[in-house]
Amino acid sequence: MEQKCPEPKWEAKVSTKLAKASADQIWPLCKDFFNLHKWFPGLSVCHGIHGSNGEPGCIRYCAGLSLPTEGGEQAVSWAKERLIAIDHEKKSITYEIVEGNIGFNSYVSTLKVVPRGGDGCVMEWSFAVDPVEGWKFEDLVKSYEEWLQGMAQKMEEDVVGKIKAEKEQV
């Protein structure tokens, strides 16, 4: 009986630059594990279902993006994600999907905020996942690029808006 060799994991890292917000300003938004829906495009629900926000082992429930089903209708996608590690010094969080309907198996991801010399910062999002049947790796990477850019834009706009509001109060 011939055994099929498992395909290697899909692994990638995408990044985007933020010119108007520092790593110290963006990090508090990224480490708020139970409130991803505030920043992630198309995600309508995110809340804690286990543990304390930002503590390793805590679990969040996320839902909202629609994925087409075999019949062509749109089904709400959802996932339960566990925070594996948080490093405040390196400004990074690592999490895994423990349950969901989006087709990811053995998924681990890291979101990191890296200071840039002078103003701004870089957000990096890396992932490793078993290949997803019916998906193309290149399309998944492109989606991650778009999601990260959308998230970074919302975060940067929030930081800039708060700075502007503070200046107007002075």
Coordinates of C-alpha atoms in Angstrom, one line a residue:
M1 CA 0.0 0.0 0.0
E2 CA 1.5 3.3 -1.1
Q3 CA 1.6 6.0 1.5
K4 CA 1.2 9.6 0.4
C5 CA 3.9 11.9 1.8
P6 CA 2.3 14.8 3.7
E7 CA 2.7 18.2 2.0
P8 CA 4.9 20.6 3.8
K9 CA 3.2 23.3 5.9
W10 CA 2.3 26.5 4.2
E11 CA 4.5 29.2 5.8
A12 CA 4.7 32.9 5.1
K13 CA 5.3 36.3 6.6
V14 CA 3.7 39.5 5.4
S15 CA 4.4 43.0 6.6
T16 CA 3.3 46.6 6.3
K17 CA 4.8 49.9 7.3
L18 CA 3.0 52.5 9.5
A19 CA 4.4 56.0 9.1
K20 CA 2.3 57.9 11.6
A21 CA 2.3 55.6 14.6
S22 CA 5.1 54.1 16.7
A23 CA 5.5 50.6 17.9
D24 CA 4.7 51.8 21.4
Q25 CA 1.4 53.2 20.2
I26 CA 0.4 50.2 18.1
W27 CA 1.4 47.5 20.5
P28 CA -1.4 48.0 23.1
L29 CA -4.0 47.5 20.2
C30 CA -2.3 44.3 19.0
K31 CA -1.9 42.7 22.5
D32 CA -5.7 43.3 23.2
F33 CA -6.4 39.6 22.2
F34 CA -10.1 39.7 22.9
N35 CA -10.9 42.7 20.7
L36 CA -9.5 41.9 17.3
H37 CA -12.8 42.8 15.7
K38 CA -12.1 46.5 16.3
W39 CA -9.3 46.3 13.7
F40 CA -9.6 43.2 11.5
P41 CA -11.5 43.9 8.3
G42 CA -14.8 41.9 8.0
L43 CA -14.6 40.5 11.5
S44 CA -17.8 41.4 13.4
V45 CA -17.4 39.3 16.5
C46 CA -14.4 38.7 18.8
H47 CA -14.6 38.0 22.6
G48 CA -13.0 36.0 25.2
I49 CA -14.4 32.6 26.1
H50 CA -11.7 31.3 28.4
G51 CA -9.1 32.9 30.7
S52 CA -8.0 36.5 31.0
N53 CA -7.3 38.8 28.0
G54 CA -3.6 38.8 27.1
E55 CA -2.6 35.9 29.3
P56 CA -1.2 32.8 27.6
G57 CA -3.8 30.1 27.5
C58 CA -6.7 32.4 27.0
I59 CA -9.1 31.7 24.2
R60 CA -11.1 34.0 22.0
Y61 CA -14.0 33.3 19.7
C62 CA -13.9 35.2 16.3
A63 CA -16.6 35.2 13.6
G64 CA -17.7 37.3 10.7
L65 CA -15.9 36.7 7.4
S66 CA -18.1 34.8 5.0
L67 CA -16.8 31.9 3.1
P68 CA -18.6 30.3 0.1
T69 CA -19.9 26.8 0.7
E70 CA -20.1 24.0 -1.9
G71 CA -23.8 25.0 -2.6
G72 CA -22.7 28.6 -3.3
E73 CA -24.3 30.2 -0.3
Q74 CA -22.3 32.2 2.2
A75 CA -21.6 30.7 5.6
V76 CA -20.2 32.7 8.5
S77 CA -16.7 31.6 9.3
W78 CA -15.6 31.3 12.9
A79 CA -12.6 30.1 14.9
K80 CA -11.6 29.6 18.5
E81 CA -8.0 30.8 18.9
R82 CA -5.7 30.3 21.9
L83 CA -3.0 32.7 22.9
I84 CA 0.2 30.6 23.1
A85 CA 2.7 33.3 24.0
I86 CA 3.0 37.1 24.5
D87 CA 6.3 39.0 24.6
H88 CA 5.9 42.6 25.7
E89 CA 9.5 43.4 25.1
K90 CA 9.5 42.1 21.5
K91 CA 5.9 43.2 21.0
S92 CA 4.7 39.9 19.7
I93 CA 1.8 37.5 20.2
T94 CA 1.6 33.9 19.0
Y95 CA -1.7 32.1 18.8
E96 CA -3.2 28.9 17.4
I97 CA -6.6 27.9 16.0
V98 CA -8.0 25.2 18.3
E99 CA -11.4 24.8 16.5
G100 CA -13.2 26.4 13.6
N101 CA -14.9 26.0 10.3
I102 CA -12.4 27.8 8.0
G103 CA -10.4 24.7 7.0
F104 CA -7.2 25.5 8.8
N105 CA -5.5 22.5 10.5
S106 CA -2.4 22.8 12.7
Y107 CA -2.5 26.6 12.4
V108 CA 0.0 28.8 14.3
S109 CA 0.4 32.5 13.8
T110 CA 2.5 35.4 15.2
L111 CA 1.8 39.1 15.0
K112 CA 4.7 41.4 15.8
V113 CA 5.2 45.1 15.9
V114 CA 8.7 46.2 15.1
P115 CA 10.0 49.8 15.7
R116 CA 11.5 51.6 12.8
G117 CA 14.3 54.1 13.2
G118 CA 12.7 57.5 13.7
D119 CA 9.0 57.6 13.2
G120 CA 6.6 54.7 12.5
C121 CA 6.8 51.0 12.8
V122 CA 6.3 47.8 10.9
M123 CA 3.7 45.2 11.6
E124 CA 4.6 41.6 10.7
W125 CA 2.2 38.7 10.5
S126 CA 3.5 35.2 10.0
F127 CA 1.7 31.9 9.8
A128 CA 2.2 28.2 9.4
V129 CA -0.7 25.9 8.5
D130 CA -1.3 22.6 6.8
P131 CA -2.2 23.0 3.2
V132 CA -5.9 23.8 2.8
E133 CA -7.8 21.7 0.2
G134 CA -9.3 23.8 -2.6
W135 CA -7.1 26.8 -1.7
K136 CA -4.0 28.2 -3.3
F137 CA -1.1 29.2 -1.1
E138 CA -0.5 32.4 -3.1
D139 CA -4.2 33.4 -2.6
L140 CA -3.9 32.9 1.1
V141 CA -0.7 35.0 1.3
K142 CA -2.5 37.8 -0.7
S143 CA -5.4 37.6 1.7
Y144 CA -3.0 38.0 4.7
E145 CA -1.4 41.0 3.0
E146 CA -4.8 42.7 2.5
W147 CA -6.0 41.8 6.0
L148 CA -2.8 43.2 7.6
Q149 CA -2.9 46.4 5.6
G150 CA -6.5 46.9 6.5
M151 CA -5.8 46.2 10.2
A152 CA -2.8 48.5 10.2
Q153 CA -4.7 51.3 8.6
K154 CA -7.5 51.2 11.2
M155 CA -5.0 51.1 14.0
E156 CA -3.0 54.0 12.7
E157 CA -6.1 56.0 12.1
D158 CA -7.1 55.4 15.7
V159 CA -3.8 56.4 17.1
V160 CA -3.6 59.6 14.9
G161 CA -7.2 60.4 15.9
K162 CA -6.4 60.1 19.6
I163 CA -3.3 62.3 19.2
K164 CA -5.3 64.9 17.4
A165 CA -8.1 64.9 20.0
E166 CA -5.5 65.3 22.8
K167 CA -3.9 68.3 21.1
E168 CA -7.3 69.9 20.6
Q169 CA -8.1 69.6 24.3
V170 CA -4.8 71.5 25.2

